[in-house]
C-alpha positions as MATLAB code, in Angstrom:
seq = 'XXXXXXXXXXXXXXXXXXXXXXXXXXXXXXXXXXXXXXXXXXXXXXXXXXXXXXXXXXXXXXXXXXXXXXXXXXXXXXXXXXXXXXXXXXXXXXXXXXXXXXXXXXXXXXXXXXXXXXXXXXXXXXXXXXXXXXXXXXXXXXXXXXXXXXXXXXXXXXXXXXXXXXXXXXXXXXXXXXXXXXXXXXXXXXXXXXXXXXXXXXXXXXXXXXXXXXXXXXXXXXXXXXXXXXXXXXXXXXXXXXXXXXXXXXXXXXXXXXXXXXXXXXXXXXXXXXXXXXXXXXXXXXXXXXXXXXXXXXXXXXXXXXXXXXXXXXXXXXXXXXXXXXXXXX';
ca = [
     -82.590  -27.860   13.227;
     -80.992  -30.800   14.903;
     -78.179  -31.005   12.266;
     -77.576  -27.294   12.671;
     -77.289  -27.711   16.397;
     -75.072  -30.725   16.104;
     -72.794  -28.785   13.689;
     -72.607  -25.869   16.116;
     -71.565  -28.287   18.978;
     -68.897  -29.857   16.723;
     -67.474  -26.470   15.747;
     -67.417  -25.403   19.388;
     -65.570  -28.606   20.404;
     -63.169  -27.959   17.495;
     -62.498  -24.449   18.851;
     -61.910  -25.693   22.392;
     -59.536  -28.392   21.237;
     -57.693  -25.950   19.025;
     -57.246  -23.176   21.727;
     -56.329  -25.687   24.436;
     -53.834  -27.688   22.407;
     -52.164  -24.584   20.852;
     -51.758  -22.575   24.026;
     -51.068  -25.398   26.451;
     -48.336  -26.671   24.254;
     -47.073  -23.032   23.783;
     -46.984  -22.676   27.575;
     -44.878  -25.788   27.834;
     -42.480  -24.508   25.133;
     -42.313  -21.108   26.874;
     -41.397  -22.824   30.178;
     -38.886  -25.110   28.396;
     -37.136  -22.186   26.612;
     -36.944  -20.040   29.807;
     -35.711  -22.837   32.190;
     -33.906  -25.464   30.103;
     -30.049  -25.641   29.741;
     -29.272  -26.353   26.074;
     -26.345  -28.259   24.563;
     -23.257  -29.736   26.003;
     -22.250  -26.385   27.447;
     -25.518  -26.322   29.467;
     -26.362  -22.733   28.606;
     -29.641  -21.025   29.264;
     -31.412  -18.911   26.596;
     -31.287  -15.557   28.405;
     -32.814  -13.410   25.625;
     -36.479  -14.123   26.198;
     -37.608  -10.876   24.496;
     -36.455  -12.487   21.240;
     -39.516  -14.836   21.499;
     -41.756  -11.776   21.107;
     -39.935  -10.659   17.955;
     -40.191  -14.208   16.525;
     -43.895  -14.405   17.394;
     -44.510  -10.931   15.787;
     -42.854  -12.016   12.564;
     -44.704  -15.361   12.303;
     -48.045  -13.780   13.149;
     -47.454  -10.951   10.679;
     -46.837  -13.451    7.859;
     -49.752  -15.589    9.026;
     -52.262  -12.670    9.120;
     -51.068  -11.440    5.767;
     -51.684  -14.839    4.236;
     -55.143  -15.060    5.822;
     -56.112  -11.526    4.477;
     -54.960  -12.574    0.950;
     -56.733  -15.930    1.181;
     -60.003  -14.852    2.752;
     -60.575  -11.034    2.294;
     -62.550  -10.017   -0.768;
     -60.858   -6.766   -2.061;
     -60.467   -3.727    0.088;
     -62.041   -4.112    3.514;
     -62.114   -0.407    4.370;
     -60.548   -1.169    7.744;
     -58.157    0.916    9.858;
     -55.011    2.245    8.157;
     -51.784    0.488    9.112;
     -50.325    3.604   10.836;
     -53.231    3.767   13.343;
     -51.792    0.898   15.286;
     -48.456    2.539   16.206;
     -49.531    3.480   19.725;
     -51.053    0.101   20.621;
     -48.066   -1.483   19.031;
     -45.765    0.154   21.631;
     -47.725   -1.164   24.612;
     -48.225   -4.571   22.926;
     -44.478   -4.824   22.519;
     -43.564   -3.760   26.136;
     -46.326   -5.709   27.958;
     -45.671   -9.168   26.619;
     -41.922   -8.697   26.963;
     -42.366   -7.980   30.618;
     -44.572  -11.007   31.004;
     -42.149  -13.371   29.430;
     -39.152  -11.836   31.279;
     -41.013  -12.661   34.483;
     -40.215  -16.317   33.889;
     -36.661  -15.605   34.823;
     -37.814  -14.799   38.347;
     -41.029  -16.851   39.045;
     -42.392  -20.170   37.878;
     -44.668  -20.653   34.961;
     -47.742  -21.538   37.129;
     -47.137  -18.324   39.153;
     -46.916  -16.298   35.959;
     -50.192  -17.806   34.682;
     -51.977  -17.027   37.945;
     -50.657  -13.440   38.105;
     -51.719  -12.766   34.505;
     -55.140  -14.235   35.246;
     -55.834  -11.377   37.670;
     -56.594   -8.875   34.861;
     -59.831   -7.753   36.544;
     -58.070   -6.267   39.601;
     -56.190   -3.375   37.869;
     -59.336   -2.842   35.634;
     -61.555   -2.381   38.681;
     -58.972   -0.322   40.497;
     -58.697    2.049   37.510;
     -62.439    2.104   37.002;
     -63.174    2.832   40.701;
     -60.355    5.392   41.319;
     -60.143    7.190   38.034;
     -63.621    6.924   36.477;
     -65.680    6.554   39.672;
     -67.370    3.405   38.467;
     -69.381    1.559   41.173;
     -69.169   -2.198   41.144;
     -71.590   -4.681   42.585;
     -70.902   -6.894   45.640;
     -70.486  -10.070   43.484;
     -67.917   -8.287   41.398;
     -65.935   -7.361   44.474;
     -66.234  -11.041   45.686;
     -64.742  -12.095   42.346;
     -61.831   -9.700   42.690;
     -61.245  -10.679   46.368;
     -61.013  -14.373   45.421;
     -58.609  -13.704   42.625;
     -56.454  -11.252   44.591;
     -56.460  -13.443   47.587;
     -55.546  -16.505   45.558;
     -52.660  -14.788   43.784;
     -51.416  -13.266   47.083;
     -51.576  -16.530   48.929;
     -49.799  -18.345   46.073;
     -47.001  -15.695   46.056;
     -46.554  -16.002   49.827;
     -46.509  -19.744   49.794;
     -43.124  -21.517   49.988;
     -41.972  -22.533   46.479;
     -40.324  -25.954   46.239;
     -36.538  -25.941   45.825;
     -36.938  -28.047   42.677;
     -38.832  -25.213   41.000;
     -36.528  -22.505   42.268;
     -33.428  -24.280   41.030;
     -34.848  -24.123   37.495;
     -35.243  -20.334   37.428;
     -32.540  -18.142   36.009;
     -32.695  -15.441   38.735;
     -35.296  -16.366   41.498;
     -36.973  -13.030   42.623;
     -40.658  -13.314   43.362;
     -41.390   -9.507   43.921;
     -39.639   -8.567   40.608;
     -41.422  -11.403   38.753;
     -44.921  -10.562   40.066;
     -44.251   -6.888   39.471;
     -43.380   -7.572   35.828;
     -46.595   -9.606   35.393;
     -48.772   -6.713   36.820;
     -47.038   -4.224   34.519;
     -47.767   -6.537   31.663;
     -51.497   -6.408   32.694;
     -51.439   -2.690   32.879;
     -49.979   -2.325   29.347;
     -52.336   -4.965   28.064;
     -55.252   -2.862   29.404;
     -54.114    0.137   27.366;
     -53.615   -2.105   24.237;
     -57.149   -3.483   24.508;
     -58.630   -0.032   24.998;
     -56.755    1.285   22.008;
     -57.820   -1.638   19.831;
     -61.447   -1.019   20.824;
     -61.209    2.757   19.888;
     -59.709    1.698   16.514;
     -62.603   -0.712   15.791;
     -65.103    2.018   16.805;
     -63.505    4.493   14.443;
     -63.131    1.910   11.591;
     -66.116   -0.490   11.920;
     -65.094   -2.497    8.885;
     -61.767   -3.489   10.509;
     -61.534   -7.326   10.616;
     -59.689   -9.420   13.240;
     -57.097  -10.210   10.618;
     -56.460   -6.433    9.993;
     -55.881   -5.897   13.709;
     -53.507   -8.908   13.833;
     -51.570   -7.579   10.851;
     -51.358   -4.002   12.117;
     -50.373   -4.974   15.640;
     -47.774   -7.466   14.517;
     -46.366   -5.069   11.921;
     -45.551   -2.440   14.517;
     -44.490   -5.087   17.039;
     -41.987   -6.344   14.419;
     -40.644   -2.850   13.812;
     -40.265   -1.992   17.476;
     -38.748   -5.347   18.496;
     -36.369   -5.317   15.565;
     -35.055   -1.886   16.576;
     -34.868   -3.120   20.219;
     -33.092   -6.440   19.392;
     -30.884   -5.302   16.464;
     -30.668   -1.454   16.698;
     -27.064   -1.288   17.728;
     -23.948   -3.562   17.299;
     -24.094   -5.071   20.841;
     -27.829   -5.589   20.913;
     -29.123   -8.812   22.390;
     -30.789   -9.989   19.136;
     -27.396  -10.875   17.667;
     -26.564  -12.951   20.705;
     -30.021  -14.673   20.462;
     -29.438  -15.608   16.777;
     -25.950  -16.833   17.681;
     -27.290  -18.953   20.493;
     -29.983  -20.502   18.090;
     -27.237  -21.318   15.582;
     -25.171  -23.072   18.268;
     -28.304  -24.793   19.751;
     -30.688  -25.784   16.990;
     -32.950  -27.466   19.594;
     -33.647  -23.984   21.057;
     -34.358  -22.554   17.675;
     -36.881  -25.357   16.948;
     -38.633  -24.798   20.290;
     -38.870  -21.035   19.431;
     -40.307  -21.780   16.005;
     -42.930  -24.131   17.464;
     -43.785  -21.535   20.131;
     -44.518  -18.917   17.520;
     -46.492  -21.369   15.362;
     -48.638  -22.319   18.403;
     -49.366  -18.609   18.940;
     -50.450  -18.036   15.349;
     -52.677  -21.104   15.305;
     -54.112  -20.266   18.692;
     -55.042  -16.824   17.440;
     -56.814  -18.443   14.522;
     -59.017  -20.446   16.826;
     -59.698  -17.446   19.129;
     -60.922  -15.374   16.110;
     -63.081  -18.333   14.981;
     -64.603  -18.715   18.475;
     -65.391  -14.974   18.908;
     -66.871  -14.830   15.375;
     -69.050  -17.930   15.874;
     -69.900  -17.970   19.616;
     -69.003  -14.440   21.077;
     -66.334  -13.200   23.421;
     -67.958  -14.694   26.527;
     -67.500  -18.267   25.135;
     -63.924  -17.298   24.236;
     -63.251  -16.089   27.827;
     -64.637  -19.326   29.261;
     -62.477  -21.424   27.025;
     -59.233  -19.404   27.655;
     -59.849  -19.273   31.405;
     -60.302  -23.029   31.704;
     -57.242  -23.353   29.428;
     -55.077  -21.469   31.934;
     -56.127  -23.831   34.778;
     -55.277  -26.864   32.598;
     -51.922  -25.305   31.744;
     -51.059  -25.155   35.486;
     -52.057  -28.859   35.959;
     -50.097  -29.947   32.865;
     -47.026  -27.871   33.965;
     -47.218  -29.486   37.410;
     -47.424  -33.036   35.961;
     -45.215  -32.905   32.884;
     -42.576  -30.331   33.738;
     -41.944  -31.506   37.281;
     -43.266  -28.414   38.976;
     -44.879  -29.937   42.203;
     -47.271  -27.473   43.900;
     -48.012  -27.683   47.600;
     -51.499  -28.087   48.992;
     -51.594  -24.435   49.902;
     -50.696  -23.464   46.356;
     -53.371  -25.682   44.914;
     -55.819  -24.028   47.269;
     -54.672  -20.640   45.908;
     -55.179  -21.863   42.328;
     -58.633  -23.003   43.241;
     -59.450  -19.560   44.708;
     -58.320  -17.748   41.632;
     -60.235  -19.896   39.216;
     -63.344  -19.889   41.440;
     -63.232  -16.090   41.164;
     -62.744  -16.161   37.481;
     -65.503  -18.756   37.024;
     -67.929  -16.622   39.123;
     -67.053  -13.578   36.927;
     -67.869  -15.561   33.782;
     -71.210  -16.598   35.312;
     -72.055  -12.932   36.174;
     -71.209  -11.818   32.617;
     -73.392  -14.631   31.220;
     -76.273  -13.590   33.535;
     -75.859   -9.918   32.389;
     -75.838  -10.985   28.740;
     -78.878  -13.242   29.228;
     -80.888  -10.238   30.784;
     -79.907   -7.974   27.919;
     -81.013  -10.473   25.370;
     -84.347  -10.955   27.118;
     -84.972   -7.179   27.081;
     -84.213   -6.987   23.358;
     -86.769   -9.669   22.445;
     -89.983   -8.194   21.099;
     -93.004   -8.595   23.365;
];
């Protein structure tokens, strides 16, 4: 029993290290590509949507390899064409999220994208008439208040000077649209797994990235003056940017591996806890390594957001614990 428990702790620590290292480094690379001036001509990489296409291609190849290596014969999962709808929102949403980095800083983007519960609760309350508990409203108040306070705080001129086109309302607007599209994507994925219970995480990853590759290829290369050609030309002229983009995509693929491992071994609640703490660490690392100094008010806002998220995780754990106690035979 003790060896099994120790093995479980080691695997959990491995998952935490994998998710944190992959996504924190990916965040630094994302920030670098969106703010850095490359080469002697000091040009910015303006075609940030190209990152999503590159990420789709790498994750498509990765998931195909994993299915071939680990799947035993036909899994009976969802057919490839069933992902076309979710593929659209999964293409538009992340593109908006990454485009937001032209207008707001990376810490601001991370905070805005951490407030996923707010549109979910609004939709649930207004559209479906769902009633939430007082603690759940407290969580959403802390997160909404923290993001709002951060947005209204004065950003340092050092951070603003790095942005391509500083515009806070547009940047935050893009982040919240990203969350709205993500909500539809997650709901569609859930309906696919309900219809096809044998669908594996690798099947979903393959289907989503297949359609993402198709849509992004059409968007980036569908006509002679499309931005994809300019992005490729920029990478040819600035190999350093191409290398950063490749590492960014590789981090995404590796990170998804660890997320699937965490969910399969420890459940979605453990994964939520790890990814939430990772976002906080990403902000700290960005502030220290990328020269993005945050004011005392902004750090207070960050603390508010992650207090709300931590409280939400605790409420989920409490609910799960009660359900498990009810299921136990008397």
